[in-house]
């Protein structure tokens, strides 16, 4: 029989102290859950403090240090996203507006002959519509037209004149030899008055028109060559037009050859030189404004056409169809001669088309200005005013016909 030791002895025993167990209290399940949650919070707090201490203790050279990424608030992300989307939408809307402008500008430029005919009809029907376009405004309009051409040119374009001397030389001869003599011959053949003959010679002796570049593009010609030809005849008018006027017209009507040369330099040379210099100094700016040049050029030309016709509307009506036929033949025969001269010289189809359009289309508005400023007789400006309309009709007609006739490879 085993005797039981008293309680005091058990408390004094070392084994009892070592094996002493904590008495378990009876607790409910909700209390246990609350206790577990509080312990979890304490553990997380301890882990957070230890992480912070390790991060503070980390030196700059310890690569293994843990970095805390602080994310911006959700509202800041939303604001940044909205700002980015607004910038993107504004940029896309600007591009879409610019594309829309290019499409409208292209259509507007392609309808250039239509606007020319409408402006001429308006000038004939109601000359007062263009009464505000005085001679000074007329000069400024031509200068703007030449300047818009100048900013599209570089010194390399003038170097290309020397790289293609054959077609450029043929066009120059047609412009300043064939066309003035053809105007003189047609005027004599149709027994027109001396001032009208002088006007026909003046139409033949001025430079090529800027609209020829557009018509060359439509006709599948060589646009670069067209620009070079227009540039060469435009520069040539500074000395060729006064020389021809003095040689062929000096004995027919009074003419101020020096004044013609000065006007050519003011209206043609100076704006082109300024445009080329601006293109060389600020090419990026010129590339940005270059899409505006066709619209400005067509608008200026249409206004000049209306003003030219309105300025001598009564004289045009009085001249009847005889003058219309003479001016039409001048442009038609000149264009055909330019085409076949290039054919005889064995040039390709694109070169022939380009030369024909360049020869047929003249800067007739410039002829009106020269006749107004430097010829004593009022009737001298009438052929140039009629030529403004027929030049556009003839050039655009050749362009539309050739557009549907494909060019063979290699031509």
mmCIF file of C-alpha atoms in Angstrom:
data_model
loop_
_atom_site.group_PDB
_atom_site.id
_atom_site.type_symbol
_atom_site.label_atom_id
_atom_site.label_comp_id
_atom_site.label_asym_id
_atom_site.label_seq_id
_atom_site.Cartn_x
_atom_site.Cartn_y
_atom_site.Cartn_z
ATOM 1 C CA UNK A 1 0.000 0.000 0.000
ATOM 2 C CA UNK A 2 1.465 3.225 -1.094
ATOM 3 C CA UNK A 3 1.364 6.134 1.259
ATOM 4 C CA UNK A 4 0.631 9.504 -0.058
ATOM 5 C CA UNK A 5 2.960 12.402 0.737
ATOM 6 C CA UNK A 6 1.533 15.539 2.118
ATOM 7 C CA UNK A 7 0.967 18.563 -0.118
ATOM 8 C CA UNK A 8 3.682 20.568 1.488
ATOM 9 C CA UNK A 9 6.234 17.931 0.569
ATOM 10 C CA UNK A 10 5.175 17.942 -2.999
ATOM 11 C CA UNK A 11 5.532 21.714 -3.251
ATOM 12 C CA UNK A 12 9.015 21.466 -1.800
ATOM 13 C CA UNK A 13 10.140 18.768 -4.210
ATOM 14 C CA UNK A 14 12.376 19.984 -7.097
ATOM 15 C CA UNK A 15 10.788 17.569 -9.534
ATOM 16 C CA UNK A 16 7.445 19.114 -8.810
ATOM 17 C CA UNK A 17 8.805 22.540 -9.537
ATOM 18 C CA UNK A 18 10.274 21.364 -12.815
ATOM 19 C CA UNK A 19 7.136 19.608 -13.950
ATOM 20 C CA UNK A 20 4.731 22.244 -12.831
ATOM 21 C CA UNK A 21 1.980 22.824 -15.382
ATOM 22 C CA UNK A 22 -0.105 25.893 -15.802
ATOM 23 C CA UNK A 23 -3.671 25.201 -14.969
ATOM 24 C CA UNK A 24 -6.001 25.553 -17.926
ATOM 25 C CA UNK A 25 -8.935 27.797 -17.389
ATOM 26 C CA UNK A 26 -12.250 27.131 -19.029
ATOM 27 C CA UNK A 27 -12.851 29.869 -21.640
ATOM 28 C CA UNK A 28 -15.468 30.289 -24.290
ATOM 29 C CA UNK A 29 -14.832 30.027 -28.098
ATOM 30 C CA UNK A 30 -15.384 33.773 -28.652
ATOM 31 C CA UNK A 31 -12.772 34.635 -26.072
ATOM 32 C CA UNK A 32 -10.291 32.282 -27.768
ATOM 33 C CA UNK A 33 -10.925 33.952 -31.147
ATOM 34 C CA UNK A 34 -10.388 37.431 -29.690
ATOM 35 C CA UNK A 35 -7.199 36.322 -28.015
ATOM 36 C CA UNK A 36 -5.884 34.818 -31.270
ATOM 37 C CA UNK A 37 -6.626 38.016 -33.188
ATOM 38 C CA UNK A 38 -4.830 40.169 -30.613
ATOM 39 C CA UNK A 39 -1.810 37.872 -30.728
ATOM 40 C CA UNK A 40 -1.772 38.080 -34.529
ATOM 41 C CA UNK A 41 -1.831 41.854 -34.372
ATOM 42 C CA UNK A 42 1.027 41.875 -31.896
ATOM 43 C CA UNK A 43 3.076 39.541 -34.129
ATOM 44 C CA UNK A 44 2.486 41.723 -37.188
ATOM 45 C CA UNK A 45 3.410 44.846 -35.267
ATOM 46 C CA UNK A 46 6.610 43.157 -34.080
ATOM 47 C CA UNK A 47 7.469 42.073 -37.634
ATOM 48 C CA UNK A 48 6.816 45.609 -38.886
ATOM 49 C CA UNK A 49 9.045 47.136 -36.232
ATOM 50 C CA UNK A 50 11.819 44.655 -36.958
ATOM 51 C CA UNK A 51 11.581 45.335 -40.712
ATOM 52 C CA UNK A 52 11.769 49.063 -40.093
ATOM 53 C CA UNK A 53 14.769 48.612 -37.832
ATOM 54 C CA UNK A 54 16.529 46.478 -40.436
ATOM 55 C CA UNK A 55 15.837 49.066 -43.115
ATOM 56 C CA UNK A 56 17.195 51.843 -40.881
ATOM 57 C CA UNK A 57 20.222 49.775 -40.025
ATOM 58 C CA UNK A 58 20.961 49.014 -43.685
ATOM 59 C CA UNK A 59 23.863 50.951 -45.144
ATOM 60 C CA UNK A 60 23.899 52.371 -48.719
ATOM 61 C CA UNK A 61 26.185 49.551 -49.864
ATOM 62 C CA UNK A 62 23.957 46.696 -48.706
ATOM 63 C CA UNK A 63 22.181 45.557 -51.809
ATOM 64 C CA UNK A 64 19.932 43.110 -49.947
ATOM 65 C CA UNK A 65 18.164 45.866 -48.061
ATOM 66 C CA UNK A 66 14.458 45.759 -48.506
ATOM 67 C CA UNK A 67 12.957 48.887 -49.997
ATOM 68 C CA UNK A 68 9.419 49.895 -49.425
ATOM 69 C CA UNK A 69 7.558 51.037 -52.537
ATOM 70 C CA UNK A 70 5.094 53.751 -51.702
ATOM 71 C CA UNK A 71 2.278 53.816 -54.178
ATOM 72 C CA UNK A 72 0.458 57.089 -54.772
ATOM 73 C CA UNK A 73 -3.144 57.217 -53.825
ATOM 74 C CA UNK A 74 -5.648 55.815 -56.241
ATOM 75 C CA UNK A 75 -7.118 59.270 -56.924
ATOM 76 C CA UNK A 76 -3.713 60.598 -58.047
ATOM 77 C CA UNK A 77 -3.456 57.691 -60.515
ATOM 78 C CA UNK A 78 -6.867 58.517 -61.838
ATOM 79 C CA UNK A 79 -5.974 62.206 -62.240
ATOM 80 C CA UNK A 80 -2.739 61.315 -64.035
ATOM 81 C CA UNK A 81 -4.597 58.916 -66.328
ATOM 82 C CA UNK A 82 -7.235 61.490 -67.147
ATOM 83 C CA UNK A 83 -4.530 64.086 -67.918
ATOM 84 C CA UNK A 84 -2.656 61.657 -70.189
ATOM 85 C CA UNK A 85 -5.846 60.700 -71.991
ATOM 86 C CA UNK A 86 -6.756 64.370 -72.483
ATOM 87 C CA UNK A 87 -3.318 65.153 -73.920
ATOM 88 C CA UNK A 88 -3.514 62.137 -76.210
ATOM 89 C CA UNK A 89 -6.997 63.065 -77.375
ATOM 90 C CA UNK A 90 -5.965 66.692 -78.016
ATOM 91 C CA UNK A 91 -2.942 65.545 -80.035
ATOM 92 C CA UNK A 92 -5.035 63.131 -82.093
ATOM 93 C CA UNK A 93 -7.696 65.799 -82.672
ATOM 94 C CA UNK A 94 -5.008 68.230 -83.909
ATOM 95 C CA UNK A 95 -3.668 65.604 -86.304
ATOM 96 C CA UNK A 96 -7.148 64.799 -87.561
ATOM 97 C CA UNK A 97 -7.858 68.512 -88.152
ATOM 98 C CA UNK A 98 -4.576 68.859 -90.068
ATOM 99 C CA UNK A 99 -5.396 65.787 -92.182
ATOM 100 C CA UNK A 100 -8.818 67.259 -92.875
ATOM 101 C CA UNK A 101 -7.199 70.548 -93.931
ATOM 102 C CA UNK A 102 -4.827 68.708 -96.289
ATOM 103 C CA UNK A 103 -7.749 66.919 -97.945
ATOM 104 C CA UNK A 104 -9.764 70.114 -98.328
ATOM 105 C CA UNK A 105 -6.700 72.017 -99.561
ATOM 106 C CA UNK A 106 -5.978 69.316 -102.134
ATOM 107 C CA UNK A 107 -9.548 69.442 -103.449
ATOM 108 C CA UNK A 108 -9.444 73.252 -103.469
ATOM 109 C CA UNK A 109 -6.185 73.279 -105.463
ATOM 110 C CA UNK A 110 -7.408 70.654 -107.944
ATOM 111 C CA UNK A 111 -10.448 72.817 -108.678
ATOM 112 C CA UNK A 112 -8.205 75.767 -109.531
ATOM 113 C CA UNK A 113 -9.461 76.064 -113.153
ATOM 114 C CA UNK A 114 -13.049 76.163 -111.891
ATOM 115 C CA UNK A 115 -12.291 78.993 -109.455
ATOM 116 C CA UNK A 116 -10.464 80.852 -112.239
ATOM 117 C CA UNK A 117 -13.420 80.678 -114.620
ATOM 118 C CA UNK A 118 -15.852 81.679 -111.867
ATOM 119 C CA UNK A 119 -13.677 84.650 -110.876
ATOM 120 C CA UNK A 120 -13.410 85.757 -114.521
ATOM 121 C CA UNK A 121 -17.173 85.464 -114.986
ATOM 122 C CA UNK A 122 -17.771 87.450 -111.803
ATOM 123 C CA UNK A 123 -15.345 90.140 -112.965
ATOM 124 C CA UNK A 124 -17.125 90.441 -116.309
ATOM 125 C CA UNK A 125 -20.626 90.433 -114.828
ATOM 126 C CA UNK A 126 -19.946 92.764 -111.912
ATOM 127 C CA UNK A 127 -16.578 94.572 -112.071
ATOM 128 C CA UNK A 128 -17.336 96.365 -108.820
ATOM 129 C CA UNK A 129 -16.741 93.147 -106.862
ATOM 130 C CA UNK A 130 -12.990 93.596 -107.357
ATOM 131 C CA UNK A 131 -12.807 97.386 -107.218
ATOM 132 C CA UNK A 132 -11.110 97.198 -103.807
ATOM 133 C CA UNK A 133 -8.113 95.390 -105.358
ATOM 134 C CA UNK A 134 -6.149 98.455 -106.436
ATOM 135 C CA UNK A 135 -2.781 98.415 -108.191
ATOM 136 C CA UNK A 136 -0.874 98.499 -104.887
ATOM 137 C CA UNK A 137 -2.849 95.528 -103.548
ATOM 138 C CA UNK A 138 -2.354 93.815 -106.901
ATOM 139 C CA UNK A 139 1.406 94.179 -106.532
ATOM 140 C CA UNK A 140 1.304 92.854 -102.969
ATOM 141 C CA UNK A 141 -0.780 89.872 -104.109
ATOM 142 C CA UNK A 142 1.763 88.956 -106.780
ATOM 143 C CA UNK A 143 4.564 89.345 -104.249
ATOM 144 C CA UNK A 144 2.799 86.969 -101.839
ATOM 145 C CA UNK A 145 2.338 84.490 -104.682
ATOM 146 C CA UNK A 146 6.049 84.589 -105.529
ATOM 147 C CA UNK A 147 7.056 84.396 -101.859
ATOM 148 C CA UNK A 148 4.884 81.294 -101.354
ATOM 149 C CA UNK A 149 6.793 79.739 -104.241
ATOM 150 C CA UNK A 150 10.160 80.859 -102.866
ATOM 151 C CA UNK A 151 9.843 79.103 -99.490
ATOM 152 C CA UNK A 152 9.394 75.791 -101.319
ATOM 153 C CA UNK A 153 12.723 76.208 -103.142
ATOM 154 C CA UNK A 154 16.295 75.608 -102.048
ATOM 155 C CA UNK A 155 19.672 76.248 -103.576
ATOM 156 C CA UNK A 156 19.661 72.621 -104.721
ATOM 157 C CA UNK A 157 16.703 73.418 -107.005
ATOM 158 C CA UNK A 158 18.789 76.040 -108.764
ATOM 159 C CA UNK A 159 21.642 73.558 -109.095
ATOM 160 C CA UNK A 160 19.261 71.146 -110.821
ATOM 161 C CA UNK A 161 18.756 73.765 -113.530
ATOM 162 C CA UNK A 162 22.311 73.028 -114.627
ATOM 163 C CA UNK A 163 21.846 69.261 -114.241
ATOM 164 C CA UNK A 164 19.057 69.183 -116.891
ATOM 165 C CA UNK A 165 20.122 71.863 -119.372
ATOM 166 C CA UNK A 166 18.335 70.379 -122.394
ATOM 167 C CA UNK A 167 14.648 70.580 -121.386
ATOM 168 C CA UNK A 168 15.186 73.779 -119.405
ATOM 169 C CA UNK A 169 16.868 75.435 -122.415
ATOM 170 C CA UNK A 170 14.053 74.377 -124.756
ATOM 171 C CA UNK A 171 11.460 75.797 -122.387
ATOM 172 C CA UNK A 172 13.418 79.045 -122.017
ATOM 173 C CA UNK A 173 13.635 79.452 -125.820
ATOM 174 C CA UNK A 174 9.932 78.693 -126.200
ATOM 175 C CA UNK A 175 9.062 81.199 -123.480
ATOM 176 C CA UNK A 176 11.159 84.130 -124.666
ATOM 177 C CA UNK A 177 11.607 83.519 -128.410
ATOM 178 C CA UNK A 178 8.759 81.391 -129.739
ATOM 179 C CA UNK A 179 5.863 82.840 -127.729
ATOM 180 C CA UNK A 180 6.619 86.573 -128.303
ATOM 181 C CA UNK A 181 7.044 86.004 -132.052
ATOM 182 C CA UNK A 182 3.882 83.880 -132.113
ATOM 183 C CA UNK A 183 1.942 86.660 -130.372
ATOM 184 C CA UNK A 184 3.237 89.200 -132.883
ATOM 185 C CA UNK A 185 2.352 86.930 -135.823
ATOM 186 C CA UNK A 186 -1.178 86.180 -134.583
ATOM 187 C CA UNK A 187 -1.854 89.841 -133.891
ATOM 188 C CA UNK A 188 -0.792 90.796 -137.406
ATOM 189 C CA UNK A 189 -2.649 87.863 -138.990
ATOM 190 C CA UNK A 190 -5.956 88.782 -137.342
ATOM 191 C CA UNK A 191 -5.433 92.511 -138.100
ATOM 192 C CA UNK A 192 -5.790 93.613 -134.485
ATOM 193 C CA UNK A 193 -5.035 97.157 -133.368
ATOM 194 C CA UNK A 194 -1.438 98.087 -132.390
ATOM 195 C CA UNK A 195 -2.173 98.181 -128.636
ATOM 196 C CA UNK A 196 -3.698 94.688 -128.835
ATOM 197 C CA UNK A 197 -0.643 93.460 -130.767
ATOM 198 C CA UNK A 198 1.582 94.926 -128.071
ATOM 199 C CA UNK A 199 -0.500 93.162 -125.431
ATOM 200 C CA UNK A 200 -0.167 89.828 -127.236
ATOM 201 C CA UNK A 201 3.613 90.220 -127.439
ATOM 202 C CA UNK A 202 3.684 91.119 -123.751
ATOM 203 C CA UNK A 203 1.739 87.940 -122.887
ATOM 204 C CA UNK A 204 4.269 85.917 -124.847
ATOM 205 C CA UNK A 205 7.288 87.540 -123.230
ATOM 206 C CA UNK A 206 6.449 87.005 -119.532
ATOM 207 C CA UNK A 207 7.471 84.116 -117.334
ATOM 208 C CA UNK A 208 5.703 80.803 -116.819
ATOM 209 C CA UNK A 209 2.763 80.629 -114.446
ATOM 210 C CA UNK A 210 2.983 79.105 -110.988
ATOM 211 C CA UNK A 211 -0.177 77.034 -111.598
ATOM 212 C CA UNK A 212 1.804 75.020 -114.163
ATOM 213 C CA UNK A 213 3.350 73.003 -111.334
ATOM 214 C CA UNK A 214 -0.087 71.795 -110.222
ATOM 215 C CA UNK A 215 -1.160 70.981 -113.797
ATOM 216 C CA UNK A 216 2.089 69.083 -114.371
ATOM 217 C CA UNK A 217 1.375 66.948 -111.329
ATOM 218 C CA UNK A 218 -2.137 66.130 -112.574
ATOM 219 C CA UNK A 219 -0.776 65.309 -116.080
ATOM 220 C CA UNK A 220 1.751 62.786 -114.660
ATOM 221 C CA UNK A 221 4.643 64.984 -115.716
ATOM 222 C CA UNK A 222 7.948 65.776 -113.999
ATOM 223 C CA UNK A 223 6.989 68.124 -111.142
ATOM 224 C CA UNK A 224 10.597 68.783 -110.079
ATOM 225 C CA UNK A 225 11.500 69.753 -113.646
ATOM 226 C CA UNK A 226 8.397 71.957 -113.788
ATOM 227 C CA UNK A 227 9.534 73.851 -110.696
ATOM 228 C CA UNK A 228 12.991 74.341 -112.215
ATOM 229 C CA UNK A 229 11.516 75.584 -115.503
ATOM 230 C CA UNK A 230 9.193 77.993 -113.717
ATOM 231 C CA UNK A 231 12.087 79.258 -111.620
ATOM 232 C CA UNK A 232 14.361 79.784 -114.627
ATOM 233 C CA UNK A 233 11.766 81.724 -116.638
ATOM 234 C CA UNK A 234 10.749 83.702 -113.554
ATOM 235 C CA UNK A 235 14.333 84.811 -113.031
ATOM 236 C CA UNK A 236 14.741 85.345 -116.777
ATOM 237 C CA UNK A 237 11.814 87.770 -116.935
ATOM 238 C CA UNK A 238 13.926 90.328 -115.059
ATOM 239 C CA UNK A 239 16.018 91.017 -118.166
ATOM 240 C CA UNK A 240 14.219 89.215 -121.028
ATOM 241 C CA UNK A 241 10.814 90.925 -120.752
ATOM 242 C CA UNK A 242 12.222 94.488 -120.833
ATOM 243 C CA UNK A 243 14.543 93.509 -123.710
ATOM 244 C CA UNK A 244 11.740 91.979 -125.786
ATOM 245 C CA UNK A 245 9.411 94.873 -125.025
ATOM 246 C CA UNK A 246 12.031 97.329 -126.239
ATOM 247 C CA UNK A 247 12.990 95.372 -129.350
ATOM 248 C CA UNK A 248 9.518 94.318 -130.553
ATOM 249 C CA UNK A 249 7.262 96.971 -129.079
ATOM 250 C CA UNK A 250 9.405 100.095 -128.972
ATOM 251 C CA UNK A 251 8.243 101.126 -132.422
ATOM 252 C CA UNK A 252 4.583 100.126 -131.798
ATOM 253 C CA UNK A 253 3.604 101.663 -128.449
ATOM 254 C CA UNK A 254 5.484 103.670 -125.811
ATOM 255 C CA UNK A 255 7.074 101.348 -123.246
ATOM 256 C CA UNK A 256 9.190 101.995 -120.142
ATOM 257 C CA UNK A 257 11.700 99.136 -120.368
ATOM 258 C CA UNK A 258 13.606 100.256 -117.259
ATOM 259 C CA UNK A 259 10.367 100.398 -115.296
ATOM 260 C CA UNK A 260 9.495 96.859 -116.463
ATOM 261 C CA UNK A 261 12.864 95.618 -115.192
ATOM 262 C CA UNK A 262 12.452 97.356 -111.815
ATOM 263 C CA UNK A 263 8.931 95.958 -111.379
ATOM 264 C CA UNK A 264 10.165 92.468 -112.277
ATOM 265 C CA UNK A 265 12.844 92.687 -109.600
ATOM 266 C CA UNK A 266 10.423 94.022 -106.981
ATOM 267 C CA UNK A 267 7.566 91.632 -107.672
ATOM 268 C CA UNK A 268 9.463 88.511 -108.753
ATOM 269 C CA UNK A 269 13.101 88.472 -107.677
ATOM 270 C CA UNK A 270 12.881 90.012 -104.208
ATOM 271 C CA UNK A 271 10.025 87.794 -102.881
ATOM 272 C CA UNK A 272 11.665 84.633 -104.261
ATOM 273 C CA UNK A 273 15.056 85.527 -102.767
ATOM 274 C CA UNK A 274 13.417 86.242 -99.397
ATOM 275 C CA UNK A 275 11.563 82.931 -99.566
ATOM 276 C CA UNK A 276 14.712 80.949 -100.409
ATOM 277 C CA UNK A 277 16.662 82.696 -97.620
ATOM 278 C CA UNK A 278 13.903 81.928 -95.109
ATOM 279 C CA UNK A 279 13.871 78.313 -96.264
ATOM 280 C CA UNK A 280 17.628 78.092 -95.725
ATOM 281 C CA UNK A 281 17.562 79.810 -92.323
ATOM 282 C CA UNK A 282 14.446 78.142 -90.873
ATOM 283 C CA UNK A 283 13.687 74.977 -92.865
ATOM 284 C CA UNK A 284 11.560 73.434 -90.098
ATOM 285 C CA UNK A 285 9.325 76.501 -89.972
ATOM 286 C CA UNK A 286 9.008 76.514 -93.756
ATOM 287 C CA UNK A 287 8.057 72.821 -93.755
ATOM 288 C CA UNK A 288 5.306 73.583 -91.254
ATOM 289 C CA UNK A 289 3.842 76.452 -93.291
ATOM 290 C CA UNK A 290 4.468 74.827 -96.680
ATOM 291 C CA UNK A 291 1.038 73.083 -96.694
ATOM 292 C CA UNK A 292 -0.488 76.568 -96.664
ATOM 293 C CA UNK A 293 1.294 77.578 -99.878
ATOM 294 C CA UNK A 294 -1.096 75.906 -102.382
ATOM 295 C CA UNK A 295 -4.106 77.485 -100.708
ATOM 296 C CA UNK A 296 -2.430 80.900 -100.579
ATOM 297 C CA UNK A 297 -1.214 80.592 -104.173
ATOM 298 C CA UNK A 298 -4.569 79.533 -105.606
ATOM 299 C CA UNK A 299 -6.466 82.164 -103.603
ATOM 300 C CA UNK A 300 -4.082 84.931 -104.676
ATOM 301 C CA UNK A 301 -4.232 83.850 -108.318
ATOM 302 C CA UNK A 302 -8.034 83.663 -108.341
ATOM 303 C CA UNK A 303 -8.314 87.142 -106.855
ATOM 304 C CA UNK A 304 -5.793 88.471 -109.366
ATOM 305 C CA UNK A 305 -7.734 86.856 -112.217
ATOM 306 C CA UNK A 306 -10.982 88.473 -111.099
ATOM 307 C CA UNK A 307 -9.339 91.849 -110.672
ATOM 308 C CA UNK A 308 -7.585 91.596 -114.060
ATOM 309 C CA UNK A 309 -10.814 90.827 -115.895
ATOM 310 C CA UNK A 310 -12.822 93.395 -113.925
ATOM 311 C CA UNK A 311 -10.261 96.112 -114.683
ATOM 312 C CA UNK A 312 -10.946 95.922 -118.409
ATOM 313 C CA UNK A 313 -14.319 94.178 -118.533
ATOM 314 C CA UNK A 314 -15.850 96.595 -121.044
ATOM 315 C CA UNK A 315 -12.872 96.340 -123.402
ATOM 316 C CA UNK A 316 -13.060 92.536 -123.276
ATOM 317 C CA UNK A 317 -16.758 92.647 -124.138
ATOM 318 C CA UNK A 318 -16.136 95.094 -126.974
ATOM 319 C CA UNK A 319 -13.330 92.993 -128.479
ATOM 320 C CA UNK A 320 -15.712 90.102 -129.073
ATOM 321 C CA UNK A 321 -14.716 86.561 -129.968
ATOM 322 C CA UNK A 322 -11.866 87.591 -132.276
ATOM 323 C CA UNK A 323 -9.555 88.398 -129.374
ATOM 324 C CA UNK A 324 -10.673 85.264 -127.528
ATOM 325 C CA UNK A 325 -9.671 83.088 -130.485
ATOM 326 C CA UNK A 326 -6.303 84.838 -130.900
ATOM 327 C CA UNK A 327 -5.385 84.394 -127.223
ATOM 328 C CA UNK A 328 -6.582 80.783 -127.210
ATOM 329 C CA UNK A 329 -4.416 79.999 -130.269
ATOM 330 C CA UNK A 330 -1.435 81.659 -128.615
ATOM 331 C CA UNK A 331 -1.568 79.256 -125.667
ATOM 332 C CA UNK A 332 -2.606 76.201 -127.710
ATOM 333 C CA UNK A 333 0.040 76.529 -130.436
ATOM 334 C CA UNK A 334 2.719 77.422 -127.896
ATOM 335 C CA UNK A 335 1.991 74.312 -125.815
ATOM 336 C CA UNK A 336 1.974 72.057 -128.885
ATOM 337 C CA UNK A 337 5.274 73.528 -130.087
ATOM 338 C CA UNK A 338 6.896 72.911 -126.718
ATOM 339 C CA UNK A 339 5.720 69.290 -126.741
ATOM 340 C CA UNK A 340 6.945 68.464 -130.240
ATOM 341 C CA UNK A 341 10.269 70.247 -129.868
ATOM 342 C CA UNK A 342 11.051 67.910 -126.973
ATOM 343 C CA UNK A 343 9.839 64.952 -129.049
ATOM 344 C CA UNK A 344 12.182 65.895 -131.876
ATOM 345 C CA UNK A 345 15.042 66.110 -129.371
ATOM 346 C CA UNK A 346 14.253 62.519 -128.201
ATOM 347 C CA UNK A 347 13.131 63.387 -124.677
ATOM 348 C CA UNK A 348 10.696 61.176 -122.788
ATOM 349 C CA UNK A 349 6.943 61.599 -122.498
ATOM 350 C CA UNK A 350 7.048 63.123 -119.016
ATOM 351 C CA UNK A 351 9.530 65.772 -120.154
ATOM 352 C CA UNK A 352 7.414 66.536 -123.245
ATOM 353 C CA UNK A 353 4.253 66.963 -121.179
ATOM 354 C CA UNK A 354 6.048 69.157 -118.652
ATOM 355 C CA UNK A 355 7.515 71.424 -121.351
ATOM 356 C CA UNK A 356 4.160 71.756 -123.122
ATOM 357 C CA UNK A 357 2.365 72.850 -119.955
ATOM 358 C CA UNK A 358 5.174 75.224 -118.984
ATOM 359 C CA UNK A 359 5.149 76.839 -122.415
ATOM 360 C CA UNK A 360 1.370 77.160 -122.623
ATOM 361 C CA UNK A 361 0.818 78.584 -119.133
ATOM 362 C CA UNK A 362 1.987 82.144 -118.525
ATOM 363 C CA UNK A 363 1.947 84.463 -115.521
ATOM 364 C CA UNK A 364 -0.721 86.588 -117.198
ATOM 365 C CA UNK A 365 -1.574 88.500 -114.013
ATOM 366 C CA UNK A 366 1.993 89.810 -114.026
ATOM 367 C CA UNK A 367 1.416 90.929 -117.621
ATOM 368 C CA UNK A 368 -1.637 92.912 -116.506
ATOM 369 C CA UNK A 369 0.453 94.630 -113.836
ATOM 370 C CA UNK A 370 3.262 95.505 -116.269
ATOM 371 C CA UNK A 371 0.798 96.828 -118.836
ATOM 372 C CA UNK A 372 -0.935 98.937 -116.198
ATOM 373 C CA UNK A 373 2.268 100.455 -114.840
ATOM 374 C CA UNK A 374 4.511 100.880 -117.876
ATOM 375 C CA UNK A 375 2.401 101.091 -121.041
ATOM 376 C CA UNK A 376 0.636 104.263 -121.965
ATOM 377 C CA UNK A 377 -2.311 102.738 -123.834
ATOM 378 C CA UNK A 378 -5.144 101.202 -121.826
ATOM 379 C CA UNK A 379 -5.828 98.459 -124.405
ATOM 380 C CA UNK A 380 -2.388 96.866 -123.922
ATOM 381 C CA UNK A 381 -3.611 95.173 -120.733
ATOM 382 C CA UNK A 382 -6.668 93.594 -122.406
ATOM 383 C CA UNK A 383 -4.867 90.554 -123.967
ATOM 384 C CA UNK A 384 -3.246 89.769 -120.611
ATOM 385 C CA UNK A 385 -6.634 89.898 -118.889
ATOM 386 C CA UNK A 386 -8.104 87.514 -121.489
ATOM 387 C CA UNK A 387 -4.993 85.327 -121.245
ATOM 388 C CA UNK A 388 -5.548 84.846 -117.508
ATOM 389 C CA UNK A 389 -8.642 82.764 -118.271
ATOM 390 C CA UNK A 390 -7.424 80.897 -121.359
ATOM 391 C CA UNK A 391 -4.100 80.071 -119.739
ATOM 392 C CA UNK A 392 -5.875 78.269 -116.896
ATOM 393 C CA UNK A 393 -8.340 76.525 -119.218
ATOM 394 C CA UNK A 394 -5.621 75.345 -121.607
ATOM 395 C CA UNK A 395 -3.262 74.107 -118.915
ATOM 396 C CA UNK A 396 -5.958 72.305 -116.939
ATOM 397 C CA UNK A 397 -7.364 70.733 -120.125
ATOM 398 C CA UNK A 398 -3.979 69.265 -121.054
ATOM 399 C CA UNK A 399 -3.575 68.023 -117.502
ATOM 400 C CA UNK A 400 -6.987 66.303 -117.425
ATOM 401 C CA UNK A 401 -6.514 64.661 -120.851
ATOM 402 C CA UNK A 402 -3.015 63.381 -120.062
ATOM 403 C CA UNK A 403 -4.137 62.138 -116.661
ATOM 404 C CA UNK A 404 -6.033 59.331 -118.407
ATOM 405 C CA UNK A 405 -3.207 58.500 -120.844
ATOM 406 C CA UNK A 406 -0.625 56.341 -119.018
ATOM 407 C CA UNK A 407 3.073 56.977 -119.441
ATOM 408 C CA UNK A 408 5.159 54.045 -120.656
ATOM 409 C CA UNK A 409 7.949 52.799 -118.427
ATOM 410 C CA UNK A 410 11.201 54.632 -119.006
ATOM 411 C CA UNK A 411 9.509 57.762 -120.336
#
